[in-house]
Amino acid sequence: MRLFILGLGYSARHFVRQFGSSFSHIAGTVRDPAKRDDLAGIEVHAFSGNAPARETAELVRGADVLLISIPPGSAGDPALAAFADVLATGHRKIIYLSTIGVYGDHAGSWVDENTPPRAVFERTRLRLAAEQAWTNGGYGNVAILRLAGIYGPGRNALVTLREGTARRIIKPGQVFNRIHVDDIASAIMAAIQHGGGGTWNVCDDEPTPPQDVIAYAAQLMGLAPPPEETFETAEMSAMARSFYASSARVSNAKLKRELGVTLAYPTYRQALDALWRAGEGR
């Protein structure tokens, strides 16, 4: 199988490290290949949303699997705009990495893939529009993976505590799902191997108040947790504050049932335990 990745971000790179041996050829895009030295084994092409080089377009055309992790912009999905013509021919598996943010606020209630999205922010409306464009465009067999908050090596509460940037923002009733990058990689591979398309939530088993994760990480490190800050009065950027506007418990039952995914880290505690043993935050 030939794999092309539009947007070699954190999750996509981790997927290659975990499952790269399953593919005969792997290529992907970054904005500036000269600034990336962590992409060994991947044929790297520049792409910043403009018309792609002919070589890049031909690799996309010939890919058996297309993994898209580029976020949409105000003009829509840049990958789809740039490559729609070459995608019009052939048949391929398409994996689009979206977000559970499209569900919007449900006041902490449970939601699943049958729950109508409530995309109230521009970024989530654009995500939803991109999902629909890929699904309805006839470009291949499309799997939409709605990801929870991503964490893993180098990107977790242990690291932010050690760096002194962790905060405990308290908003009563607020819960989030999250997902370890290893489990994202497993979900991507399961979606590739699945016979059909569809939409699946990729999240953990235990939606949790964010301050609990910081407190648990501090306990592992033997540190006093950061002081509690009331959400209403905490100094936060508009973007950071907007993430607290939505509270929902997102179900991963369909992911397990239809794709057969067994999470390596079903809760943040198991994941942080493993990351701490691996030396994270030290």
Short mmCIF file of C-alpha atoms in Angstrom, two decimals:
data_model
loop_
_atom_site.label_atom_id
_atom_site.label_comp_id
_atom_site.label_asym_id
_atom_site.label_seq_id
_atom_site.Cartn_x
_atom_site.Cartn_y
_atom_site.Cartn_z
CA MET A 1 0.00 0.00 0.00
CA ARG A 2 1.12 3.53 -0.81
CA LEU A 3 0.37 6.14 1.87
CA PHE A 4 0.23 9.90 1.37
CA ILE A 5 -0.23 12.18 4.37
CA LEU A 6 -1.53 15.71 3.93
CA GLY A 7 -0.11 17.44 6.99
CA LEU A 8 2.66 15.60 8.84
CA GLY A 9 1.59 16.76 12.28
CA TYR A 10 2.00 15.12 15.68
CA SER A 11 -0.60 12.37 15.23
CA ALA A 12 0.35 11.58 11.64
CA ARG A 13 4.05 11.30 12.45
CA HIS A 14 3.30 9.02 15.36
CA PHE A 15 1.14 6.85 13.13
CA VAL A 16 4.08 6.40 10.74
CA ARG A 17 6.42 5.49 13.58
CA GLN A 18 3.96 2.87 14.80
CA PHE A 19 2.62 1.44 11.52
CA GLY A 20 4.95 2.66 8.78
CA SER A 21 6.18 -0.85 7.99
CA SER A 22 2.68 -1.67 6.69
CA PHE A 23 3.22 0.54 3.63
CA SER A 24 5.43 0.13 0.59
CA HIS A 25 5.89 3.90 0.20
CA ILE A 26 5.14 6.85 2.49
CA ALA A 27 5.08 10.50 1.44
CA GLY A 28 3.57 13.59 3.00
CA THR A 29 3.48 17.34 3.20
CA VAL A 30 4.82 20.01 5.53
CA ARG A 31 4.93 23.76 5.09
CA ASP A 32 8.74 23.93 5.00
CA PRO A 33 10.69 20.66 4.62
CA ALA A 34 13.95 22.47 5.42
CA LYS A 35 12.78 23.00 8.99
CA ARG A 36 11.91 19.35 9.64
CA ASP A 37 14.58 16.84 10.62
CA ASP A 38 12.30 14.29 12.33
CA LEU A 39 10.74 12.70 9.24
CA ALA A 40 13.15 9.88 8.39
CA GLY A 41 11.64 7.29 6.08
CA ILE A 42 9.06 9.71 4.67
CA GLU A 43 9.31 11.38 1.28
CA VAL A 44 8.56 14.99 2.20
CA HIS A 45 6.94 17.60 -0.04
CA ALA A 46 6.21 21.26 0.58
CA PHE A 47 2.57 22.34 0.68
CA SER A 48 1.20 25.54 2.16
CA GLY A 49 -2.26 25.58 0.60
CA ASN A 50 -1.29 26.88 -2.81
CA ALA A 51 -1.25 24.96 -6.07
CA PRO A 52 0.82 21.82 -5.43
CA ALA A 53 3.87 20.74 -7.41
CA ARG A 54 3.12 18.26 -10.17
CA GLU A 55 5.15 15.53 -8.45
CA THR A 56 3.15 16.00 -5.25
CA ALA A 57 -0.16 15.87 -7.10
CA GLU A 58 0.82 12.65 -8.87
CA LEU A 59 1.75 11.00 -5.57
CA VAL A 60 -1.66 11.95 -4.18
CA ARG A 61 -3.30 10.52 -7.31
CA GLY A 62 -1.45 7.23 -6.92
CA ALA A 63 -1.91 6.78 -3.19
CA ASP A 64 -3.88 3.79 -1.91
CA VAL A 65 -4.42 5.55 1.42
CA LEU A 66 -4.75 9.29 1.96
CA LEU A 67 -4.49 10.59 5.54
CA ILE A 68 -5.61 14.20 6.00
CA SER A 69 -4.66 16.09 9.15
CA ILE A 70 -4.51 19.65 7.77
CA PRO A 71 -7.13 21.83 9.50
CA PRO A 72 -9.51 23.84 7.34
CA GLY A 73 -9.07 27.58 6.94
CA SER A 74 -11.54 30.39 6.39
CA ALA A 75 -11.75 29.45 2.69
CA GLY A 76 -12.44 25.80 3.47
CA ASP A 77 -10.24 22.71 3.34
CA PRO A 78 -6.95 23.64 1.61
CA ALA A 79 -6.07 20.04 0.82
CA LEU A 80 -9.38 19.40 -0.90
CA ALA A 81 -9.18 22.67 -2.82
CA ALA A 82 -5.67 21.88 -4.06
CA PHE A 83 -6.08 18.20 -4.90
CA ALA A 84 -9.74 17.81 -5.91
CA ASP A 85 -8.86 17.36 -9.58
CA VAL A 86 -6.37 14.53 -9.03
CA LEU A 87 -8.70 12.89 -6.49
CA ALA A 88 -11.49 12.75 -9.08
CA THR A 89 -9.85 9.70 -10.65
CA GLY A 90 -9.16 6.36 -9.00
CA HIS A 91 -10.40 4.90 -5.74
CA ARG A 92 -8.61 5.05 -2.43
CA LYS A 93 -9.09 4.91 1.31
CA ILE A 94 -9.35 8.38 2.84
CA ILE A 95 -8.89 9.00 6.55
CA TYR A 96 -9.89 12.50 7.67
CA LEU A 97 -8.83 13.57 11.16
CA SER A 98 -11.54 15.80 12.61
CA THR A 99 -12.49 16.74 16.17
CA ILE A 100 -15.14 15.90 18.75
CA GLY A 101 -15.48 19.67 19.06
CA VAL A 102 -18.13 19.51 16.32
CA TYR A 103 -20.62 18.19 18.91
CA GLY A 104 -20.58 21.48 20.79
CA ASP A 105 -21.96 21.92 24.29
CA HIS A 106 -24.20 19.25 25.83
CA ALA A 107 -23.84 20.33 29.47
CA GLY A 108 -21.85 17.21 30.33
CA SER A 109 -24.34 14.74 28.83
CA TRP A 110 -23.25 11.74 26.78
CA VAL A 111 -23.05 12.05 23.00
CA ASP A 112 -22.21 9.60 20.22
CA GLU A 113 -21.95 9.58 16.43
CA ASN A 114 -25.74 9.79 16.11
CA THR A 115 -25.85 13.05 18.07
CA PRO A 116 -26.45 16.03 15.74
CA PRO A 117 -23.41 18.35 15.79
CA ARG A 118 -23.73 21.79 17.39
CA ALA A 119 -20.81 23.54 15.73
CA VAL A 120 -21.16 27.08 17.06
CA PHE A 121 -17.59 28.34 16.61
CA GLU A 122 -16.19 29.13 13.18
CA ARG A 123 -13.40 26.56 13.58
CA THR A 124 -15.87 23.76 14.34
CA ARG A 125 -18.26 24.84 11.58
CA LEU A 126 -15.33 24.68 9.16
CA ARG A 127 -14.42 21.24 10.47
CA LEU A 128 -17.94 19.99 9.96
CA ALA A 129 -18.05 21.44 6.45
CA ALA A 130 -14.74 19.73 5.65
CA GLU A 131 -16.06 16.39 6.93
CA GLN A 132 -19.07 16.72 4.66
CA ALA A 133 -16.99 17.77 1.65
CA TRP A 134 -14.71 14.76 1.93
CA THR A 135 -17.60 12.38 2.60
CA ASN A 136 -19.82 13.63 -0.22
CA GLY A 137 -17.16 14.36 -2.83
CA GLY A 138 -16.85 10.87 -4.26
CA TYR A 139 -13.06 10.86 -3.79
CA GLY A 140 -12.85 7.40 -2.22
CA ASN A 141 -13.87 5.33 0.77
CA VAL A 142 -13.93 7.97 3.53
CA ALA A 143 -13.48 7.42 7.27
CA ILE A 144 -14.01 10.44 9.53
CA LEU A 145 -12.17 10.12 12.84
CA ARG A 146 -13.30 12.70 15.40
CA LEU A 147 -10.40 13.06 17.83
CA ALA A 148 -10.56 14.14 21.45
CA GLY A 149 -7.84 16.25 23.08
CA ILE A 150 -4.53 14.76 21.94
CA TYR A 151 -1.64 13.98 24.28
CA GLY A 152 1.35 11.65 24.40
CA PRO A 153 5.15 11.78 24.55
CA GLY A 154 6.37 15.35 24.88
CA ARG A 155 2.83 16.66 25.01
CA ASN A 156 1.18 15.97 28.36
CA ALA A 157 0.47 17.24 31.86
CA LEU A 158 3.81 15.97 33.21
CA VAL A 159 5.65 18.16 30.71
CA THR A 160 3.56 21.27 31.38
CA LEU A 161 4.03 20.84 35.12
CA ARG A 162 7.78 20.55 34.73
CA GLU A 163 7.80 23.62 32.49
CA GLY A 164 5.70 25.57 34.99
CA THR A 165 2.88 26.24 32.51
CA ALA A 166 0.22 23.87 33.90
CA ARG A 167 -2.93 25.47 35.33
CA ARG A 168 -5.95 24.19 37.22
CA ILE A 169 -8.88 26.11 35.82
CA ILE A 170 -12.06 25.25 37.71
CA LYS A 171 -15.40 25.43 35.92
CA PRO A 172 -18.05 23.38 37.77
CA GLY A 173 -19.51 20.61 35.62
CA GLN A 174 -16.82 20.92 32.95
CA VAL A 175 -15.56 17.62 31.49
CA PHE A 176 -13.38 16.76 28.50
CA ASN A 177 -12.41 13.59 26.72
CA ARG A 178 -8.82 13.08 25.66
CA ILE A 179 -6.92 10.46 23.65
CA HIS A 180 -3.34 9.18 23.71
CA VAL A 181 -1.54 9.41 20.38
CA ASP A 182 -0.84 5.64 20.43
CA ASP A 183 -4.58 5.03 20.43
CA ILE A 184 -5.06 7.49 17.57
CA ALA A 185 -2.53 5.51 15.55
CA SER A 186 -4.39 2.27 16.28
CA ALA A 187 -7.70 3.87 15.26
CA ILE A 188 -6.24 5.12 11.97
CA MET A 189 -4.92 1.66 11.12
CA ALA A 190 -8.23 0.03 12.06
CA ALA A 191 -10.10 2.51 9.83
CA ILE A 192 -7.74 1.75 6.93
CA GLN A 193 -8.39 -1.97 7.30
CA HIS A 194 -12.14 -1.54 7.70
CA GLY A 195 -14.15 -2.42 4.63
CA GLY A 196 -16.34 0.68 4.56
CA GLY A 197 -16.44 4.32 5.45
CA GLY A 198 -18.16 6.08 8.31
CA THR A 199 -17.65 8.34 11.30
CA TRP A 200 -16.07 7.27 14.57
CA ASN A 201 -15.24 9.07 17.81
CA VAL A 202 -11.64 8.47 18.91
CA CYS A 203 -11.58 9.23 22.61
CA ASP A 204 -10.92 7.64 25.97
CA ASP A 205 -13.33 5.89 28.33
CA GLU A 206 -13.39 8.54 31.03
CA PRO A 207 -14.33 12.17 30.31
CA THR A 208 -12.86 14.08 33.22
CA PRO A 209 -12.58 17.62 34.63
CA PRO A 210 -9.27 19.01 33.32
CA GLN A 211 -8.01 19.96 36.77
CA ASP A 212 -8.10 16.29 37.82
CA VAL A 213 -5.53 15.39 35.18
CA ILE A 214 -3.14 18.08 36.41
CA ALA A 215 -3.60 16.99 40.02
CA TYR A 216 -2.86 13.36 39.18
CA ALA A 217 0.27 14.28 37.23
CA ALA A 218 1.48 16.41 40.13
CA GLN A 219 0.94 13.48 42.48
CA LEU A 220 3.10 11.23 40.28
CA MET A 221 5.83 13.86 40.28
CA GLY A 222 5.66 14.47 44.01
CA LEU A 223 4.77 18.12 43.46
CA ALA A 224 2.12 20.37 44.90
CA PRO A 225 -0.45 20.98 42.15
CA PRO A 226 -0.86 24.51 40.81
CA PRO A 227 -3.39 26.64 42.67
CA GLU A 228 -7.01 26.44 41.61
CA GLU A 229 -8.22 29.31 39.43
CA THR A 230 -11.89 30.15 38.96
CA PHE A 231 -12.83 30.05 35.29
CA GLU A 232 -14.80 33.29 35.42
CA THR A 233 -11.84 35.33 36.66
CA ALA A 234 -8.86 33.42 35.23
CA GLU A 235 -6.75 35.28 32.68
CA MET A 236 -7.01 33.28 29.45
CA SER A 237 -6.82 33.92 25.74
CA ALA A 238 -10.08 34.00 23.81
CA MET A 239 -9.13 30.73 22.13
CA ALA A 240 -8.36 28.98 25.43
CA ARG A 241 -11.57 30.27 26.98
CA SER A 242 -13.61 29.03 24.03
CA PHE A 243 -12.61 25.43 24.73
CA TYR A 244 -14.46 25.66 28.04
CA ALA A 245 -17.67 26.67 26.27
CA SER A 246 -18.39 23.03 25.43
CA SER A 247 -18.85 20.20 27.92
CA ALA A 248 -19.81 16.72 26.78
CA ARG A 249 -19.11 13.10 27.57
CA VAL A 250 -18.23 11.49 24.24
CA SER A 251 -18.79 7.77 23.71
CA ASN A 252 -16.22 5.56 21.96
CA ALA A 253 -18.49 2.49 21.86
CA LYS A 254 -18.80 2.53 18.07
CA LEU A 255 -15.01 2.69 17.66
CA LYS A 256 -14.65 -0.47 19.73
CA ARG A 257 -17.64 -2.26 18.24
CA GLU A 258 -17.14 -1.56 14.54
CA LEU A 259 -13.39 -1.06 14.21
CA GLY A 260 -12.38 -3.48 16.94
CA VAL A 261 -10.06 -0.97 18.63
CA THR A 262 -8.82 -1.83 22.11
CA LEU A 263 -7.44 1.27 23.76
CA ALA A 264 -3.95 1.00 25.18
CA TYR A 265 -4.79 3.89 27.51
CA PRO A 266 -8.51 3.94 28.30
CA THR A 267 -7.99 6.54 31.05
CA TYR A 268 -5.57 9.40 31.63
CA ARG A 269 -4.24 7.68 34.75
CA GLN A 270 -2.93 4.66 32.83
CA ALA A 271 -1.39 6.92 30.23
CA LEU A 272 0.30 9.26 32.72
CA ASP A 273 1.61 6.28 34.68
CA ALA A 274 3.27 4.94 31.52
CA LEU A 275 4.60 8.34 30.48
CA TRP A 276 6.08 8.90 33.93
CA ARG A 277 7.78 5.50 33.84
CA ALA A 278 9.20 6.44 30.42
CA GLY A 279 10.82 9.55 31.90
CA GLU A 280 8.36 12.24 30.87
CA GLY A 281 8.39 15.31 33.10
CA ARG A 282 11.74 14.53 34.71
#
